[in-house]
PDB file of C-alpha atoms in Angstrom:
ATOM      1  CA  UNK A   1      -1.414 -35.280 -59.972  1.00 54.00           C
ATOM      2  CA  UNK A   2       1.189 -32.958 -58.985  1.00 56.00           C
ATOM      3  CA  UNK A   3       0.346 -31.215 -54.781  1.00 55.00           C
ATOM      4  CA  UNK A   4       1.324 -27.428 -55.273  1.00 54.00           C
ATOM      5  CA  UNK A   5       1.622 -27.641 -51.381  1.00 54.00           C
ATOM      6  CA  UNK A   6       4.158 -30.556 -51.826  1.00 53.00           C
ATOM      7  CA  UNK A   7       6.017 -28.421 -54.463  1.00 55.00           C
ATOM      8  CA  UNK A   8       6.487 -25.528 -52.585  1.00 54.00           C
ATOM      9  CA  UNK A   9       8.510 -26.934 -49.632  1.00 56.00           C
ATOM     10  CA  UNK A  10      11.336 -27.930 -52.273  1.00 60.00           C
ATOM     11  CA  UNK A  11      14.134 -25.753 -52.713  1.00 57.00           C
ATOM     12  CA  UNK A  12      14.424 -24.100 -56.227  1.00 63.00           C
ATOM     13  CA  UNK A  13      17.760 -24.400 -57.796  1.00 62.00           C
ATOM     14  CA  UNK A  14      19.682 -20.647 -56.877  1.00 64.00           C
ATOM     15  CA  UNK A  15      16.856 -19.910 -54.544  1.00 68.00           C
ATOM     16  CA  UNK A  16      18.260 -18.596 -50.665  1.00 68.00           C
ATOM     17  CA  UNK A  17      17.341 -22.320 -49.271  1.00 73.00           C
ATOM     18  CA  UNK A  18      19.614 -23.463 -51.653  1.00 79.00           C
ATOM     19  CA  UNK A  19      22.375 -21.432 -50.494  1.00 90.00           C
ATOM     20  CA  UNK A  20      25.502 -21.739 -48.321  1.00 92.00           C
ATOM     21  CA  UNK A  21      26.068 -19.431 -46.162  1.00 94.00           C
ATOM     22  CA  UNK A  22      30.207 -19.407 -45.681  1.00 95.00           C
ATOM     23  CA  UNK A  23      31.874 -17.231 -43.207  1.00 96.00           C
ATOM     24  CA  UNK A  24      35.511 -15.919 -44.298  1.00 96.00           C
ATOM     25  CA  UNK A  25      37.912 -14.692 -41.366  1.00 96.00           C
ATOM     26  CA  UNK A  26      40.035 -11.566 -42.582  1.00 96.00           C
ATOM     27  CA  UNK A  27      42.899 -13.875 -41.123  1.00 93.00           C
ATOM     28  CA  UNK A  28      42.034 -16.423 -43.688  1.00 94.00           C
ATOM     29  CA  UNK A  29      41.340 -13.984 -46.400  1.00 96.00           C
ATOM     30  CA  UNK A  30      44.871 -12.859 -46.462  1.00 96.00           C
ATOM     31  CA  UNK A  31      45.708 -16.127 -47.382  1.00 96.00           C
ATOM     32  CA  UNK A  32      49.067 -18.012 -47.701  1.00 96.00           C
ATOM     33  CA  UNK A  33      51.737 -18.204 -50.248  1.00 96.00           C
ATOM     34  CA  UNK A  34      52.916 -21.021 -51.176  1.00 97.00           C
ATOM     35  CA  UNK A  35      55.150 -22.448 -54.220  1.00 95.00           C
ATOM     36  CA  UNK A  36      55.223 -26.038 -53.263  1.00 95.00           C
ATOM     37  CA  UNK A  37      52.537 -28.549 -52.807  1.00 97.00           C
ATOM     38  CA  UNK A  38      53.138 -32.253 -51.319  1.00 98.00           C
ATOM     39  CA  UNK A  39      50.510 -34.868 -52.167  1.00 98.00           C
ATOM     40  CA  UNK A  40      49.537 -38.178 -50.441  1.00 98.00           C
ATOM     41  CA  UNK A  41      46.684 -40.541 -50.370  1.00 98.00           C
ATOM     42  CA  UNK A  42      45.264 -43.563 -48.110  1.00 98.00           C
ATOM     43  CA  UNK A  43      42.527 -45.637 -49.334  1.00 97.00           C
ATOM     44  CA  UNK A  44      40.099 -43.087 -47.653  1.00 98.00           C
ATOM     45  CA  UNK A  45      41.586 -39.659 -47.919  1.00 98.00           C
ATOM     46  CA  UNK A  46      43.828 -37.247 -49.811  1.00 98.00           C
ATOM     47  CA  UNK A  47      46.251 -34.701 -47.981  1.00 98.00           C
ATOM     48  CA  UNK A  48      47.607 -32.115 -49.351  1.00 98.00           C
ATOM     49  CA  UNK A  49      50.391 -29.965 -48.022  1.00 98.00           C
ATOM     50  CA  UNK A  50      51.142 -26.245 -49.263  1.00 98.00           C
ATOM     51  CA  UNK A  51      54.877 -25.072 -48.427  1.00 98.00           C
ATOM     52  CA  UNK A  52      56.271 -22.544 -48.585  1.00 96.00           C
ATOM     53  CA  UNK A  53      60.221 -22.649 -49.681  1.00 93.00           C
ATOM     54  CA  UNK A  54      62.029 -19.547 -49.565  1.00 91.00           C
ATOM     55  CA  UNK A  55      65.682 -19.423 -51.455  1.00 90.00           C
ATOM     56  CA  UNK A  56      68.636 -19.516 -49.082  1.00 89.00           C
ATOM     57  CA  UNK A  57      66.665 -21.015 -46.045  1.00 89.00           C
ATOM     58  CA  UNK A  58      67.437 -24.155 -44.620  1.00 88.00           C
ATOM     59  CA  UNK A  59      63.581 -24.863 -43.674  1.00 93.00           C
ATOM     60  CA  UNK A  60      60.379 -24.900 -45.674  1.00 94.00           C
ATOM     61  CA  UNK A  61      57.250 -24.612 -43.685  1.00 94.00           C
ATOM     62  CA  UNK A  62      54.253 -26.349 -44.036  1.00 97.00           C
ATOM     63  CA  UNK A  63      51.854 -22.902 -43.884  1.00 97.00           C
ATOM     64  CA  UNK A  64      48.607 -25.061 -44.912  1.00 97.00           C
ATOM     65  CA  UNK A  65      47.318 -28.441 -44.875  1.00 98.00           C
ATOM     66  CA  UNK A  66      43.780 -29.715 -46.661  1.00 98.00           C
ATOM     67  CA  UNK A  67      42.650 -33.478 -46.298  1.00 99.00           C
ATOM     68  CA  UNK A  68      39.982 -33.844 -48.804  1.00 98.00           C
ATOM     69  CA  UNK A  69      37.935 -37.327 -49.751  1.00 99.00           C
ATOM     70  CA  UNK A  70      38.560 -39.313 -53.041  1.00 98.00           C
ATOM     71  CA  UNK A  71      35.581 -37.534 -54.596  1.00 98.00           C
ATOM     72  CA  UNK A  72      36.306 -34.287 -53.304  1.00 98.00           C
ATOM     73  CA  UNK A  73      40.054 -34.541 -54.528  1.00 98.00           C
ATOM     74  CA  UNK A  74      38.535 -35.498 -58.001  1.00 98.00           C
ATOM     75  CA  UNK A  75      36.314 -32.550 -58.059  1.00 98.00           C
ATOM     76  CA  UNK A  76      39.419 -29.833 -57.043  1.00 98.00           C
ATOM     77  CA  UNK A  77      40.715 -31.329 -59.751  1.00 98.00           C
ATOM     78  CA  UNK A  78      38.337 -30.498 -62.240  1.00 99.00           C
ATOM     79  CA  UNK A  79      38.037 -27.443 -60.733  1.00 99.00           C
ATOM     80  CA  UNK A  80      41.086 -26.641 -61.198  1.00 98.00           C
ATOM     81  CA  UNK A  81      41.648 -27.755 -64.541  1.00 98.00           C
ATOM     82  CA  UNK A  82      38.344 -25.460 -65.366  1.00 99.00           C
ATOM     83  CA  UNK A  83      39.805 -22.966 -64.154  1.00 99.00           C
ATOM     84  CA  UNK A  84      43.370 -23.185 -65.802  1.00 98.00           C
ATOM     85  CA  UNK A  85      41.854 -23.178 -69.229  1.00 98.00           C
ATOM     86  CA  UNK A  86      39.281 -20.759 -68.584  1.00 99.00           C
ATOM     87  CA  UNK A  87      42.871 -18.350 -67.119  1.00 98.00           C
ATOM     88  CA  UNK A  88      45.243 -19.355 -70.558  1.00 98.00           C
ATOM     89  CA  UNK A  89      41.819 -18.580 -72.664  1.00 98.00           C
ATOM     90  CA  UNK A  90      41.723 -15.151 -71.074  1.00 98.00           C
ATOM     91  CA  UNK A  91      45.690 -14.814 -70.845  1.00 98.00           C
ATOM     92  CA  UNK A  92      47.422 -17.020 -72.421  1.00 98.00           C
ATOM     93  CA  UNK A  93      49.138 -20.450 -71.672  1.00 97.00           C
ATOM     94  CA  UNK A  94      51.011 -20.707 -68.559  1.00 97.00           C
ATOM     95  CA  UNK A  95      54.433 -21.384 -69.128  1.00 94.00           C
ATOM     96  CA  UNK A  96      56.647 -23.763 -67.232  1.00 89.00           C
ATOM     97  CA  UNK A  97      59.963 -24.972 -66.642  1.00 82.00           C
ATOM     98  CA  UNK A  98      61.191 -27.921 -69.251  1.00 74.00           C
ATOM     99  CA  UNK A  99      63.592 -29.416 -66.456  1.00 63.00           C
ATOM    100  CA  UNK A 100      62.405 -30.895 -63.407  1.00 58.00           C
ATOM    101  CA  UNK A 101      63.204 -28.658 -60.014  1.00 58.00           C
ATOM    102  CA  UNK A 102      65.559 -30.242 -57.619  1.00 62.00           C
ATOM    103  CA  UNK A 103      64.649 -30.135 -54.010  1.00 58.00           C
ATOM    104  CA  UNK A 104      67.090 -29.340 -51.129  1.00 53.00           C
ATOM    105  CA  UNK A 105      67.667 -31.936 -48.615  1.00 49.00           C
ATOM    106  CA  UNK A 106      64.602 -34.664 -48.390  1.00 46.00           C
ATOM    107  CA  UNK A 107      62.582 -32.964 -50.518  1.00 50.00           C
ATOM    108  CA  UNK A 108      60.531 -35.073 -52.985  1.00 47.00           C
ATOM    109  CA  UNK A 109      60.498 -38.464 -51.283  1.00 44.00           C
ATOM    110  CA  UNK A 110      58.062 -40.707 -51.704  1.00 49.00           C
ATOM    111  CA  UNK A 111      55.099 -38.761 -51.385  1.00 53.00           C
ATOM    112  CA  UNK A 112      53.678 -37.318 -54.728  1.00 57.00           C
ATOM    113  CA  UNK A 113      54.147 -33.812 -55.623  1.00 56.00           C
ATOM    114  CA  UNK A 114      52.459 -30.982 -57.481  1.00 58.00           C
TER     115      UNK A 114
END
C-alpha cells in the first residue's frame, strides 16, 4: 500500500521542483561567432574550442572554450544531430563544401576538428 504522504514529497515530472532555474548574462546572450571548432579528448574529458578565423588575419582567436564529460559530449551530440534534422526538415538540407578546407599555418594538427 501506496503512503499519499510519501507520494507527495516526490517531484512530478514538469512540476517547478523539477525545474532549473538558469541565469543568462546579457554578456553571454550576445554570444560568440565562431566558424571553427577544435576537438580533443583525454580518457576523462572532452574540450572543445570555438575560433573564430577571420580572412586576411594572421591570428584566429580562441573566443570560447567548453570541457564537457564523455556522457555529456555524447548527449551534445545527439542534441545536435536532433536538432540538424529537425532544421533541414523545416528548411532544407544544409549544404556543404565537397573539398576539404585548408587551414593557414598550424591549423589542423593533431587534434580533431569539426
Amino acid at each position: 500500500m501506496q503512503n499519499p504522504k510519501n507520494d507527495r514529497n516526490q517531484a512530478q515530472p514538469g512540476s517547478p521542483e523539477d525545474q532549473i532555474n538558469i541565469e543568462l548574462s546579457e554578456e553571454i546572450a550576445e554570444g560568440e561567432y565562431a566558424n571553427l571548432a577544435m576537438i580533443a579528448h583525454s580518457s576523462s574529458e572532452f574540450v572543445i574550442d570555438f575560433i573564430r578565423l577571420m580572412p586576411g588575419l594572421p591570428k584566429a582567436k580562441v573566443k570560447a572554450r567548453v570541457v564537457l564529460t564523455p556522457e555529456h559530449a555524447k548527449r551534445l551530440l545527439a542534441a545536435l544531430a536532433d536538432n540538424i534534422n529537425k532544421f533541414e526538415s523545416h528548411y532544407g538540407p544544409i549544404k556543404q563544401v565537397a573539398e576539404s578546407p585548408t587551414f593557414p599555418m598550424n591549423f589542423g594538427g593533431t587534434m580533431g576538428e569539426a
